Each structure stands twice: as C-alpha cells, then as structure tokens.
Coordinates of C-alpha atoms in Angstrom, one line a residue:
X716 CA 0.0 0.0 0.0
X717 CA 0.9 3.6 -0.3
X718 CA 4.1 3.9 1.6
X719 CA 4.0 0.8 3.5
X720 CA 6.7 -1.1 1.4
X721 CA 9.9 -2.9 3.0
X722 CA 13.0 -3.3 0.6
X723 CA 16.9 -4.8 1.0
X724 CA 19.3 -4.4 3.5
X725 CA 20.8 -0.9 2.4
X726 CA 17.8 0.5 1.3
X727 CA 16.5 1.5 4.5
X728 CA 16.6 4.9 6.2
X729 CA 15.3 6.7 9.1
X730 CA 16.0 10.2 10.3
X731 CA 19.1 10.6 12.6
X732 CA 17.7 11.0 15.9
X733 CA 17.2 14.6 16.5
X734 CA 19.6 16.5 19.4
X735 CA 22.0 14.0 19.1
X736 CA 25.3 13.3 17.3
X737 CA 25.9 10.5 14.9
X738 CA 26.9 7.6 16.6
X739 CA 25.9 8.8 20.3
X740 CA 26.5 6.1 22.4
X741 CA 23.5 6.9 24.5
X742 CA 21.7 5.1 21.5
X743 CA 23.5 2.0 21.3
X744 CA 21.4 -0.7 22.3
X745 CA 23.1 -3.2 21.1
X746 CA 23.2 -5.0 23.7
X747 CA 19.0 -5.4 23.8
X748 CA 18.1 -8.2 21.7
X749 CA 14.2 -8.8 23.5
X750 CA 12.4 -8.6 20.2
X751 CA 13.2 -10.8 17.3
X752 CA 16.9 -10.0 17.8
X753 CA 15.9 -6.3 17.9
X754 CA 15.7 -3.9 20.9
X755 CA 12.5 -3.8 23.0
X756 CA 10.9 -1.0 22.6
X757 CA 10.5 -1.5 18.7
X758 CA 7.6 -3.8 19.7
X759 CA 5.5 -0.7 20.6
X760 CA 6.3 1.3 17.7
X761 CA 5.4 -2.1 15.1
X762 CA 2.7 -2.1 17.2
X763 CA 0.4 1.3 17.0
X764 CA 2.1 1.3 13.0
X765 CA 0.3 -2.1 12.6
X766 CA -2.8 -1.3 14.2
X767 CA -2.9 2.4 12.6
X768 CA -2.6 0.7 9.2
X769 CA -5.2 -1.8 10.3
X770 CA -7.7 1.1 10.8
X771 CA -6.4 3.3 7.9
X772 CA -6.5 0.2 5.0
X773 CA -10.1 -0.9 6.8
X774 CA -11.6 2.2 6.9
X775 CA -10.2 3.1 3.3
X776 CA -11.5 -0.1 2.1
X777 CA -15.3 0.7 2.5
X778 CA -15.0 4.5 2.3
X779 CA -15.8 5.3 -1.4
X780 CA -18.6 2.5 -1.7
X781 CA -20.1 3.6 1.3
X782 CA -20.0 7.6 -0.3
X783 CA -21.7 6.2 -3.7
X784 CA -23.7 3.6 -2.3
X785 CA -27.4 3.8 -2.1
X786 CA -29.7 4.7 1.1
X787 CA -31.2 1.3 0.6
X788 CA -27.4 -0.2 0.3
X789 CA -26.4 1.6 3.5
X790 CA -24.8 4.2 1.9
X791 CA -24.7 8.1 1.3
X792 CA -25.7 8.2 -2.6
X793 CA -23.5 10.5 -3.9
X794 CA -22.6 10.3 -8.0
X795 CA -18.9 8.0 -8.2
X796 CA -17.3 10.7 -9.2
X797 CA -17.9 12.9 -6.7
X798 CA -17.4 10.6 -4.2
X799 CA -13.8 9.6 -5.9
X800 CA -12.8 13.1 -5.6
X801 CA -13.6 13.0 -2.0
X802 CA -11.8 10.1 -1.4
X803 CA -9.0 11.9 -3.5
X804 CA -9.1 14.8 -1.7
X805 CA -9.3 12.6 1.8
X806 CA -6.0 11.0 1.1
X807 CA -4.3 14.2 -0.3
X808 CA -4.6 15.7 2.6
X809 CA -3.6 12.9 5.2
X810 CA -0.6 13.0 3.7
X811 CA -0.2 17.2 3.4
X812 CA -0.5 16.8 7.5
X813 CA 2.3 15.0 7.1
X814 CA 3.6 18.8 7.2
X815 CA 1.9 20.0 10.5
X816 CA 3.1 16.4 12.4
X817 CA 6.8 17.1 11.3
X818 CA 6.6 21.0 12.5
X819 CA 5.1 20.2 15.8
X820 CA 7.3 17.6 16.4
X821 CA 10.8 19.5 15.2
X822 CA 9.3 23.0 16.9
X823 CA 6.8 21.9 19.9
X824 CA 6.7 18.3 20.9
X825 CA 9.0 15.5 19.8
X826 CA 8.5 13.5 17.3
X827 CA 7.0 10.6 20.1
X828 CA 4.5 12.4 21.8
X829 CA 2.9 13.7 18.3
X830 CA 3.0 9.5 17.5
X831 CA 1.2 9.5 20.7
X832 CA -1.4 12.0 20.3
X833 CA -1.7 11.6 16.9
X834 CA -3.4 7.9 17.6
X835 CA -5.7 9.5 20.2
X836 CA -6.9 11.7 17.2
X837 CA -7.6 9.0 14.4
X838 CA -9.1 6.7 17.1
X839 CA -11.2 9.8 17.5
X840 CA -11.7 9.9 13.5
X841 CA -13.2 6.0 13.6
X842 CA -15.3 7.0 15.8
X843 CA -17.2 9.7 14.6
X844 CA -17.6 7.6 11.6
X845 CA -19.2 5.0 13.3
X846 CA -21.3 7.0 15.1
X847 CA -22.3 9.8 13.4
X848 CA -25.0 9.0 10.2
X849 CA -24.4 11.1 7.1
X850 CA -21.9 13.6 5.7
X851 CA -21.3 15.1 8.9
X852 CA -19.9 12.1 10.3
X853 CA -17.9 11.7 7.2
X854 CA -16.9 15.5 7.7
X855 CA -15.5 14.7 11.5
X856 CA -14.6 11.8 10.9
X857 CA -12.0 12.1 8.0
X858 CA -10.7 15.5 8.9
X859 CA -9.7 13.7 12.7
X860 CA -8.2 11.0 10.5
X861 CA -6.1 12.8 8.2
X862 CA -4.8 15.4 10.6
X863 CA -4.0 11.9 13.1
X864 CA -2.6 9.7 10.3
X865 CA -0.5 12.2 8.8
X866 CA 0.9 13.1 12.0
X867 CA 1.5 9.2 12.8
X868 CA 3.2 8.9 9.5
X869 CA 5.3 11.8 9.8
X870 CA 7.1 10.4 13.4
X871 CA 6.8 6.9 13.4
X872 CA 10.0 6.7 11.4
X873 CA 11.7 8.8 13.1
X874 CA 10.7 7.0 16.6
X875 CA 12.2 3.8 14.8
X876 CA 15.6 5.5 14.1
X877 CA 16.3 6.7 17.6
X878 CA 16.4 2.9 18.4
X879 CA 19.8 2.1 16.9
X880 CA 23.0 3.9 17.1
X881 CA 24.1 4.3 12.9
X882 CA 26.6 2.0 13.1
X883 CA 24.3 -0.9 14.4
X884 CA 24.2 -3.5 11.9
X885 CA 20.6 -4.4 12.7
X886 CA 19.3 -1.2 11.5
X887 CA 18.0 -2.5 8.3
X888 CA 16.6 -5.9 9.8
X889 CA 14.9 -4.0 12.1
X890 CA 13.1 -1.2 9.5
X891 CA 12.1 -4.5 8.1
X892 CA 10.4 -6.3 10.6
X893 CA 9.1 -2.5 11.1
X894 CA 7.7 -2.9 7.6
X895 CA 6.0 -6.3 7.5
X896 CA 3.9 -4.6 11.0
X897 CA 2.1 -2.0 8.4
X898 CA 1.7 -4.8 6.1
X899 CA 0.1 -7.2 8.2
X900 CA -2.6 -4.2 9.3
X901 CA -2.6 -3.2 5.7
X902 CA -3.8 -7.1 4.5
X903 CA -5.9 -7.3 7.2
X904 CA -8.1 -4.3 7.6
X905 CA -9.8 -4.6 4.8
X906 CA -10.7 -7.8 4.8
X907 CA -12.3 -7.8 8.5
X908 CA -13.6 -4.3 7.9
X909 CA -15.6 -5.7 4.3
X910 CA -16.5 -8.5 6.0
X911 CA -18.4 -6.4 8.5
X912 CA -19.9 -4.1 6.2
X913 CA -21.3 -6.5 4.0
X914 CA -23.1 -8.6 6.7
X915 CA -23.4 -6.1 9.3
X916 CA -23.0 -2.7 7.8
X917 CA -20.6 0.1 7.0
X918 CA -21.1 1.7 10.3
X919 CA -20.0 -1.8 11.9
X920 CA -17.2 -1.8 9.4
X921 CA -16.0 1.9 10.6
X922 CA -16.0 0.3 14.7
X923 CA -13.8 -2.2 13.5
X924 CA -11.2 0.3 12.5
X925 CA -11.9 2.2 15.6
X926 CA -11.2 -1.0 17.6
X927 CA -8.2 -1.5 16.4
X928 CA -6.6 1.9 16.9
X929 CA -7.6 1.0 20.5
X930 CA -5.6 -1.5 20.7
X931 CA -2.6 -0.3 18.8
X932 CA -2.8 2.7 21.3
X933 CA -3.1 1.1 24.7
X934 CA -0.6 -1.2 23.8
X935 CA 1.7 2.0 22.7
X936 CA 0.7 3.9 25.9
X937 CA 2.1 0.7 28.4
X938 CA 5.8 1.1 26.3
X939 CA 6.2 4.5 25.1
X940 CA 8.5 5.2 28.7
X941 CA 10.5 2.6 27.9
X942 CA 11.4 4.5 24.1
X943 CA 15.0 6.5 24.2
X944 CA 15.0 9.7 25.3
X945 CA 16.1 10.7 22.0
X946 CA 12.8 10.0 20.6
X947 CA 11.2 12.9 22.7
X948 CA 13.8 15.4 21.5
X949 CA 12.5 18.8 19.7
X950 CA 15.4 19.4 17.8
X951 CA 14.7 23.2 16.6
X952 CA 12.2 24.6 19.4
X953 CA 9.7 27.7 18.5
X954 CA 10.9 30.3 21.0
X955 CA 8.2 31.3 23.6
X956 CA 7.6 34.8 22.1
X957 CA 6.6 33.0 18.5
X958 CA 4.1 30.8 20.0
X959 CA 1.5 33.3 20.2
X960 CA 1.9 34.1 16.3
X961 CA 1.3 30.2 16.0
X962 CA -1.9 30.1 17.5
X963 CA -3.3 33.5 15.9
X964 CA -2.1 31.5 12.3
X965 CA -3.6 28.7 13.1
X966 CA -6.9 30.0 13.9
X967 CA -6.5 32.7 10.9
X968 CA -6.5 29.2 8.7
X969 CA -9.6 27.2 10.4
X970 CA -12.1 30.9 9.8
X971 CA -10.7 30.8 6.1
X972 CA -11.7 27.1 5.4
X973 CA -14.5 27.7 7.6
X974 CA -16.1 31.0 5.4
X975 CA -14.6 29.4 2.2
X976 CA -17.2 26.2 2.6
X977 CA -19.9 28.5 4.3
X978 CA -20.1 30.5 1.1
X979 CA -19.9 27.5 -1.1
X980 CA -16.5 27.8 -2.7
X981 CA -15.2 25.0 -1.3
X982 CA -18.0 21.9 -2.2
X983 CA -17.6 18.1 -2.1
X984 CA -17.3 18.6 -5.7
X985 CA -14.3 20.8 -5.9
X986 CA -12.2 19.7 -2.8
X987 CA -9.7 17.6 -4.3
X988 CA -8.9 20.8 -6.3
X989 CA -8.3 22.9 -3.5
X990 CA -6.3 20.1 -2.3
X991 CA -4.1 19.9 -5.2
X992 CA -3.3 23.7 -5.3
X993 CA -2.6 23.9 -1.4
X994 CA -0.5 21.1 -1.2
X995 CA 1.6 22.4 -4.6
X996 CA 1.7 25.5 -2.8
X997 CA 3.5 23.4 0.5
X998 CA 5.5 21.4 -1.6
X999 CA 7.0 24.3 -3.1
X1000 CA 7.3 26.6 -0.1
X1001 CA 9.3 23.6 1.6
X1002 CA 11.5 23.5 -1.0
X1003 CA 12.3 27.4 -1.0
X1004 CA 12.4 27.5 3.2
X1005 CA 14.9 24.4 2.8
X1006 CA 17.1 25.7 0.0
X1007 CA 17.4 29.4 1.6
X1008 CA 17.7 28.5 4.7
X1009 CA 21.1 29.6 6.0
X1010 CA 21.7 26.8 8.3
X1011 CA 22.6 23.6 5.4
X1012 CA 25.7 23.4 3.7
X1013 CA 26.4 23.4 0.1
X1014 CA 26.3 19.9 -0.4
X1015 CA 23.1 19.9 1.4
X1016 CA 21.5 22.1 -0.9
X1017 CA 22.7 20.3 -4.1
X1018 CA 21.2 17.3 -2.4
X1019 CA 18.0 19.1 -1.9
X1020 CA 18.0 19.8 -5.7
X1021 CA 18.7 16.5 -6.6
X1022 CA 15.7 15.2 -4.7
X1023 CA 13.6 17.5 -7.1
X1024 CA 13.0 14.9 -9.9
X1025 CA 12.7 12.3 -7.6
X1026 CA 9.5 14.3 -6.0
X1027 CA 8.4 14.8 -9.7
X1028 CA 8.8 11.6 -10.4
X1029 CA 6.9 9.9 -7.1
X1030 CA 4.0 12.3 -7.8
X1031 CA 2.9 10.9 -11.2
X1032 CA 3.9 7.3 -9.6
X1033 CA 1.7 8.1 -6.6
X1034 CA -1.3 9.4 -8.7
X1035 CA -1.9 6.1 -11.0
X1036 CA -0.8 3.7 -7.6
X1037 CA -3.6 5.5 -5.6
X1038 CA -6.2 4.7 -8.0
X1039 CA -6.5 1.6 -5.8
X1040 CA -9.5 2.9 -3.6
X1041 CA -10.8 5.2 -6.5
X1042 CA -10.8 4.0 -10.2
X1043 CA -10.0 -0.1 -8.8
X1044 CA -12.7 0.4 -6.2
X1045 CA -15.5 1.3 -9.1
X1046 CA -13.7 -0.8 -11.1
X1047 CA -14.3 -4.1 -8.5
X1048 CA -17.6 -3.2 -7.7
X1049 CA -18.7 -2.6 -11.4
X1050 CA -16.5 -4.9 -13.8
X1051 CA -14.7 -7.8 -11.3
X1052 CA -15.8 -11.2 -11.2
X1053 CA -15.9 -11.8 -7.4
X1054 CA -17.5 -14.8 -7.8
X1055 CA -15.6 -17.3 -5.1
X1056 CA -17.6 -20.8 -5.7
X1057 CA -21.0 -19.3 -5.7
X1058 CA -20.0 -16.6 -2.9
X1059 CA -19.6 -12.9 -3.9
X1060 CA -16.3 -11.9 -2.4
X1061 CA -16.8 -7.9 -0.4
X1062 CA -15.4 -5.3 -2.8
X1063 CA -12.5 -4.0 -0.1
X1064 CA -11.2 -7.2 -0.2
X1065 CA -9.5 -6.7 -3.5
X1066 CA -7.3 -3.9 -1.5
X1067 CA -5.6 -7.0 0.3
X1068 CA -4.0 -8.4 -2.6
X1069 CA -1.2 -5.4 -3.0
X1070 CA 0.3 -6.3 1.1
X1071 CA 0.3 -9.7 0.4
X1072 CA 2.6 -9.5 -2.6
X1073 CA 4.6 -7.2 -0.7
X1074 CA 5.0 -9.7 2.1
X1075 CA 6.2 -12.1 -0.8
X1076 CA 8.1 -10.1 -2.9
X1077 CA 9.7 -7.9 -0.1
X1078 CA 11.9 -10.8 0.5
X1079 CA 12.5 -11.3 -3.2
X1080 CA 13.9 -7.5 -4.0
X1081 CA 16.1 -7.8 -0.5
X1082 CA 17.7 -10.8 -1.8
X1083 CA 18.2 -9.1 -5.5
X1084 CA 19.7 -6.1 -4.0
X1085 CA 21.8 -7.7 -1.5
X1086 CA 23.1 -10.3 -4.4
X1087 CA 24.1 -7.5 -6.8
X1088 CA 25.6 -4.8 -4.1
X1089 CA 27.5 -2.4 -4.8
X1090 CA 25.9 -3.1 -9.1
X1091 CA 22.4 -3.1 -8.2
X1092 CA 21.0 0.4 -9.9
X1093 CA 21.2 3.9 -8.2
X1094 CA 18.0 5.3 -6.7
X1095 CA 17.0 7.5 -9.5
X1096 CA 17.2 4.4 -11.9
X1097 CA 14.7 2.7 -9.2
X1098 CA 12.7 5.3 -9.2
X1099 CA 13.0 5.7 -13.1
X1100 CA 12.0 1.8 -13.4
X1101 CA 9.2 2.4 -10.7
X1102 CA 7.3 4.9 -12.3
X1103 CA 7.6 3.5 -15.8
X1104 CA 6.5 -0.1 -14.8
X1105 CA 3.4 1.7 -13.3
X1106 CA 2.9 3.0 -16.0
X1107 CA 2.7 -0.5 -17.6
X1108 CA 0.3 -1.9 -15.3
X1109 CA -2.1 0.9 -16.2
X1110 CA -1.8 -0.3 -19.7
X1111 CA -2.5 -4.1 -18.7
X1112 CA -5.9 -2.9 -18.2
X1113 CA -6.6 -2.2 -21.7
X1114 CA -7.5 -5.8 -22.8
X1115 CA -10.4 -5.9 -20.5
X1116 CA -11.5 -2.1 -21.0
X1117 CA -15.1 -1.8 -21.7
X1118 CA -16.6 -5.4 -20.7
X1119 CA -19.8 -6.0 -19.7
X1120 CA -20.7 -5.7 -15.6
X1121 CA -18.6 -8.6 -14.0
X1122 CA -16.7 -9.2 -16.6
X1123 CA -13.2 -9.4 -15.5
X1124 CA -11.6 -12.4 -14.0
X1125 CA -10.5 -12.0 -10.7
X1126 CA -6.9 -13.4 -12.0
X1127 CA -6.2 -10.9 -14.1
X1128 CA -6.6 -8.2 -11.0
X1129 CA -4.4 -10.2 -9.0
X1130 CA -1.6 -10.3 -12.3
X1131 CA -2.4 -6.2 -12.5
X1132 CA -1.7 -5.9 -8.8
X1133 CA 1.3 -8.0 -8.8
X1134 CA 3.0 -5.3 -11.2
X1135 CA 1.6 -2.6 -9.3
X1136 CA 3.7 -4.0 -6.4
X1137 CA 6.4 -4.6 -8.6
X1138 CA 6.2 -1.2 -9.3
X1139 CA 5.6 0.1 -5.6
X1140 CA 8.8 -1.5 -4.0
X1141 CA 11.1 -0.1 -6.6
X1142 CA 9.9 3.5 -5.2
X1143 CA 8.4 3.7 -2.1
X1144 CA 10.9 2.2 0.3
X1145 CA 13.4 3.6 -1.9
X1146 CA 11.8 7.1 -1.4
X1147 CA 11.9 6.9 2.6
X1148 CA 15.4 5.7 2.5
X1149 CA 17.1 8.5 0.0
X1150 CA 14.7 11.4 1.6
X1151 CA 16.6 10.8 4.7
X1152 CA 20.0 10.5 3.4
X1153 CA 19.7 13.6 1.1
X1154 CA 18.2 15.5 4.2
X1155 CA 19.9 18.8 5.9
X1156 CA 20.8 17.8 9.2
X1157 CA 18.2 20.5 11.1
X1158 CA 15.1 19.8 8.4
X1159 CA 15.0 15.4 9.1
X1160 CA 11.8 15.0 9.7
X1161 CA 10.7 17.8 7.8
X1162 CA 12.2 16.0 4.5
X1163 CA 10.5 12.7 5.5
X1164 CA 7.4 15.5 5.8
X1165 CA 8.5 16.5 1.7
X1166 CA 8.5 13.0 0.7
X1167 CA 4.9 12.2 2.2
X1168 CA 3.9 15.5 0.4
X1169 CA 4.8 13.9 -3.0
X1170 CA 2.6 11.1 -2.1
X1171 CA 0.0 14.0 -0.8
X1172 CA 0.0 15.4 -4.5
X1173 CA -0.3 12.1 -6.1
X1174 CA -3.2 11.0 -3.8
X1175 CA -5.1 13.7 -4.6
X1176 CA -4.5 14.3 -8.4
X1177 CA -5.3 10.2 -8.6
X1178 CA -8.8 11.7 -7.4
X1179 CA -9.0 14.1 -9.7
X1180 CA -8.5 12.1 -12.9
X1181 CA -10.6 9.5 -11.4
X1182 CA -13.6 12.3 -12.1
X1183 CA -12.5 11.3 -15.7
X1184 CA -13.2 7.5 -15.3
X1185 CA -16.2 6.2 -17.0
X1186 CA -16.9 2.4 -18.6
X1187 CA -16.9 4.0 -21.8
X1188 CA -13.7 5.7 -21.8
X1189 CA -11.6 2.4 -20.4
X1190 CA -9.1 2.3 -23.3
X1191 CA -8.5 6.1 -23.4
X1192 CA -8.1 6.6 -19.5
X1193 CA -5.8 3.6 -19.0
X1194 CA -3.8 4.2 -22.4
X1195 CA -3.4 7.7 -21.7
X1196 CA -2.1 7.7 -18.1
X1197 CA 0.1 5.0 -18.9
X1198 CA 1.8 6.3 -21.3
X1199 CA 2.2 9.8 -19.6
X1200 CA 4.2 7.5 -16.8
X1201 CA 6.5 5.5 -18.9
X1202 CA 7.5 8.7 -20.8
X1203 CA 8.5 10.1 -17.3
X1204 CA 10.2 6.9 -15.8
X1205 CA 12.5 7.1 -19.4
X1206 CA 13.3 10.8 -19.0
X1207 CA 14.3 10.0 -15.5
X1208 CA 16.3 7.0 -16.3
X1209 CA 18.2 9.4 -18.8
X1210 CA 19.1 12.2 -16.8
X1211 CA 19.8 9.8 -14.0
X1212 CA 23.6 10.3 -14.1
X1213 CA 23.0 14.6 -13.9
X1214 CA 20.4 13.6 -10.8
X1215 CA 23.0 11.5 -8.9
X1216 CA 25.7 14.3 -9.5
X1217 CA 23.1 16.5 -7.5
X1218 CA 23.0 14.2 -4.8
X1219 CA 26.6 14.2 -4.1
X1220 CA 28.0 11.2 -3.3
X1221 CA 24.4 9.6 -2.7
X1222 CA 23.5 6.5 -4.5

C-alpha cells in the first residue's frame, strides 16, 4: 500500500535522531536483543504502526462504496465521481498533514509524543464515523483521521531511528520487521472491515477500524516510557515569544476554510482541487524554506536539488498507484468477477491483494539487491523503473477495457496488482530511504514530511483524474495515463547520471 513497502538491507533509512550526534552512544542498544533479535521497545512502535494501518487500510477499504452507495445499500448516494474526488481529496490531505506532524514535532513536541497523540486523534476519527450518520460524520470523521494519520506517519520513522546507534548493523533488519507490522494491518483491515460491512454494515465496518486503533494505542501507551529519550527530543524549538503568532495563524487558517465552505466555494465537488493547489503550494514553499535556509551546507542544498525529480517523479507514480481505492474500487464493484464458488467476495477485499505481494516479494527484492551490491541500480534508476513499470500496469488494463458488468476475471486483477507491487517497491521504500540520506541535518523529519507531500500530490491528483473515469472511456483513460508515466520513468532513467551528480555522493 501507499508507503508501506519494505526493501533490501541498504535500502532503509530513518532520520538521525534529533539532538544528538551521529553515533551517540546513549543510542547503542546493542546489547537489547528482546524482540526478534531487535531492541525492546520497537515492539511498541510495530505495534500502533500495525494497528494504525489496520484502521487506515479498513476504513479506506469501505469509504468510497459507502459515499456512492445507495440509502437502501447503506450508503450516502453520492454520484462516483464525486465521491472519488472525496476520497482523492481525503488521502491528499492525510498526507499534506504529514507537514503539520513534522513542524510540531521539530518546533513543539517531539516527534514521540505527536505519535502518541496523533493515535488518540484517528481513534477519534473511527469513531465519529461510526457514530455519526451522514456527511457530517464523514466530515468529523476524515478530517480527525487525516490530521491523526498524517501526524503518525510523519514520526513513526523517526521514533524507529532513535532505536539504533548508525553503526548498528541491525538497523536495516529492524526497519524490516518495522515494515512487514504496516503490512500485516494493511492485508488485514480490509478484509475484516468488508466483511463487517457487508453482513453487518458500513457503520459496523468503521467500529472495527476504531477498535483497532484501541488496541494499537493502549498497547503503545504501556511502552512509550521505555522508548529513548532521544525519541522525545525537539530538535529546533519555536521560542516562547513566536508561540503566540502560531496560535493566531492557526486560527486565521480554520475561519478561512471555515467562510470558504460556508459561502460555497469550497464543495464536495471541488475539494480535491483545492487540495491539489494547497498542497503544490506546500510542496513548493518547503522547498524554497529548505534551499534558503542559511543553516545547510552546500552539499546539502545540491542534495536538496537533486531530490527535485525524484519528487516529480513519485507524484505521477503516486497518482496512478492510488487509484486503488478510486478508479479499482469502481472498477471491482462494477467490472470484477468476485465470484468465489457461488459466494460474492466484499469489494475492499481486493485492496488486500497489494500487502500480500509485498509480504512475498519484499523478500525477493532484499535478496536481489543484497546479491548484486554495490551493481544493483542507483535510486533514481529505481525510481525511473518504478514509475515506468506503473505505468505499464495501467496499460495491462486495456484488454479488458469496456466489458460488460462482472466481466473481468478476478486473476487478471491479481496479475495487474502484482505489477503494481512490482512497481511500488522499486519506489516507495526507496523514497523513505534517500529522503533521509539527502536531508539537511536541522530539516529530518521535515524532508520525510517533503516526501509524504509527493505522495500527498499524487493522492489527490489520482482523485482528480478519477472524475474522468467512465466504462466507456476504459481504453483512453488507461492508455493515456500509462503512457504519460513510462515517458516520465524514461526521462528519468536518462538524466539519472545529472540527478545522482546532485546528490553528491548519494547513491
């Protein structure tokens, strides 16, 4: 799933625990082998990752249906389209809080107590969704969820790296075991969550999500003491006399969204495009603070540069791999066989297929990698190769464009989705691992932030074109999109030798 991806030995990165220098000996726990030959304390953190994902990925899984559903289905009615955009628009900005989580955790917090909180808040989020009837609940309920998730996603990284000192050679084993945690909530949500919703309801379905961010939080809340004390650092604090200003911002923003939907300029309609522009607008305001900012190096900033194609190139990645729970959803309900000997298989199930090739494959790519070395290819190759197999996959759909309702095998979504994760684990892990290498030393978690945002952009412009999906224009939609990513992946792969001369000394 989107981000959720584990890779080879090598591949992994986390930020450098802030407030501290590299190889602080205050972080070597070597010595703590309780968990899986790992230290102790990364049971809590694979926890509430596991259980987040659980409820993310199960929730996820009913949400468009349940927006484009009937009444008489249990749902809210709205046109597909519409509802896409939402759904678009939904996961754009979980991942443009990504941005907010970072801040509060480099300026206020720590990044562990914004994990912390952050769970309270999307528990909060599951809740209202399961509670609350109609868009209002949708309205409380996804806005608590994005602003939790994308403060979850933006730290629990981080919280992983404080773990090991950066010379402990169990630092990549133990981003994996990390890894296979989001997967196993990933694989599993939706498939508990369907269930529920097509027996019981979606409103049952939405309590199961809330249920597991229960658990993934108490069981957080009995081990967070025992994390390093590295892991609550704020490593650039706001000074007192700027907190005010803060707050007045901050307030300032919730009355403009606020008179912006009263008078009807933002609607469900247009939200994903007010999505896209604000977080364009973020991604390229990072980039500007980062660059100018006085306090990185030289080196630094040419890495920062370098990382500029690689954002290009993960956005149009992003937006065709997120089609998952927009065009694929419509696409399952409307056009899959899920016929499973004489039993009709719940739509969100088809969301589980992706985590379980990653749980396959994963261990496939970390042997490749670790068998070629020091000749496997350079990230902007991976990421080159990434977006353009993507692109292919968007293309394997052309065959079975414009059948009749129930028309495609279930086989051939499963082959589709096996590229897709082909795809996804050249890129994704590869695009947690370099963000953090190519990062100034006083913006880490902020450049993890920068990465998300890419995947922020691409969520939500995947929700946008979805408003262009229709039965009828199949081959145009898939050919089209397709081809608009392997053109990208080869320009990348081209000018992959100028990139990696940016990134100085970065592979």
């Amino acid at each position: 799933m989107g981000s959720v991806t584990e890779s080879a030995p090598g591949e992994y990165g986390s930020p450098e625990p802030r407030g501290t220098s590299a190889g602080d000996s205050s972080r070597d726990t070597r010595g703590d082998h309780g968990f899986f030959g790992q230290p102790r304390s990364l049971v809590h953190v694979f926890g509430v990752e596991m259980w987040e994902r659980f409820s993310f990925y199960g929730m996820q899984g009913i949400l468009l249906i349940y927006l484009y559903f009937s009444a008489a289905e249990g749902g809210l009615g709205l046109e597909e389209t519409a509802a896409a955009g939402i759904v678009g628009a939904y996961g754009g900005g979980v991942y443009l809080s990504t941005i907010l989580g970072a801040w509060i955790a480099d300026r206020l917090l720590g990044s562990e107590k914004v994990l912390f909180f952050s769970a309270i808040v999307i528990m909060a989020g599951h809740i209202a969704l399961a509670l609350i009837p109609g868009f209002f609940g949708v309205g409380v309920g996804l806005i608590l969820v994005a602003f939790g998730s994308g403060g979850l996603k933006a730290n629990a990284t981080s919280v992983v790296g404080t773990l090991y000192s950066d010379n402990d050679p169990r630092r990549d084993a133990g981003f994996s075991i990390f890894y296979l945690g989001i997967n196993l909530g990933a694989f599993l949500g939706p498939i508990l969550t369907g269930l529920l919703q097509s027996t019981l309801g979606f409103h049952w379905g939405f309590a199961l999500a809330a249920l597991g961010m229960a658990f993934g939080l108490i069981q957080y809340s009995f081990g967070r003491k025992a994390l390093p004390p590295e892991a609550s650092v704020v490593p650039n604090p706001l000074p007192r006399d700027r907190i005010g200003l803060v707050i007045g911002v901050a307030a300032a923003s919730v009355v403009v969204v606020v008179v912006l939907v009263a008078t009807g300029l933002i609607t469900a309609t247009n939200l994903v495009t007010w999505v896209i522009g604000a977080v364009i607008v973020a991604a390229v305001s990072y980039f500007v603070v980062i660059l100018s900012s006085h306090r990185i190096s030289t080196v630094e900033r040419s890495r920062v540069v370098g990382f500029i194609p690689l954002f290009i190139a993960s956005v149009a990645f992003w937006s065709l791999y997120q089609q998952q729970f927009t065009v694929l959803t419509i696409y399952s309900d409307k056009q899959l066989n899920r016929d499973l000997f004489g039993w009709e298989m719940p739509v969100s199930w088809v969301q589980s297929i992706n985590p379980v090739f990653i749980i396959i494959l994963s261990g496939v790519f970390a042997a490749i990698w670790t068998k070629l070395g020091d000749r496997q290819p350079s990230t902007p190759v991976k990421f080159a190769l990434g977006t353009t197999i993507m692109g292919v996959a968007f293309l394997l759909f052309i065959p079975f464009a414009g059948g009749a309702t129930n028309s495609t095998p279930l086989l051939a979504i499963v082959g589709i989705l096996f590229v897709f994760t082909v795809a996804e684990l050249l890129l994704s892990p590869v695009g947690l691992s370099v963000t953090t290498k190519l990062a100034p030393k006083v913006f880490h978690t902020q450049m993890v932030a920068l990465f998300f945002l890419s995947v922020s952009l691409g969520t939500a412009i995947s929700g946008q074109l979805a408003t262009f999906y229709s039965a009828e224009t199949e081959v145009a939609y898939f050919g089209v999109l397709g081809g608009i990513a392997i053109v990208l992946g080869v320009a990348l792969a081209v000018g992959s030798r100028g990139v990696l001369k940016l990134m100085s000394g970065v592979r």
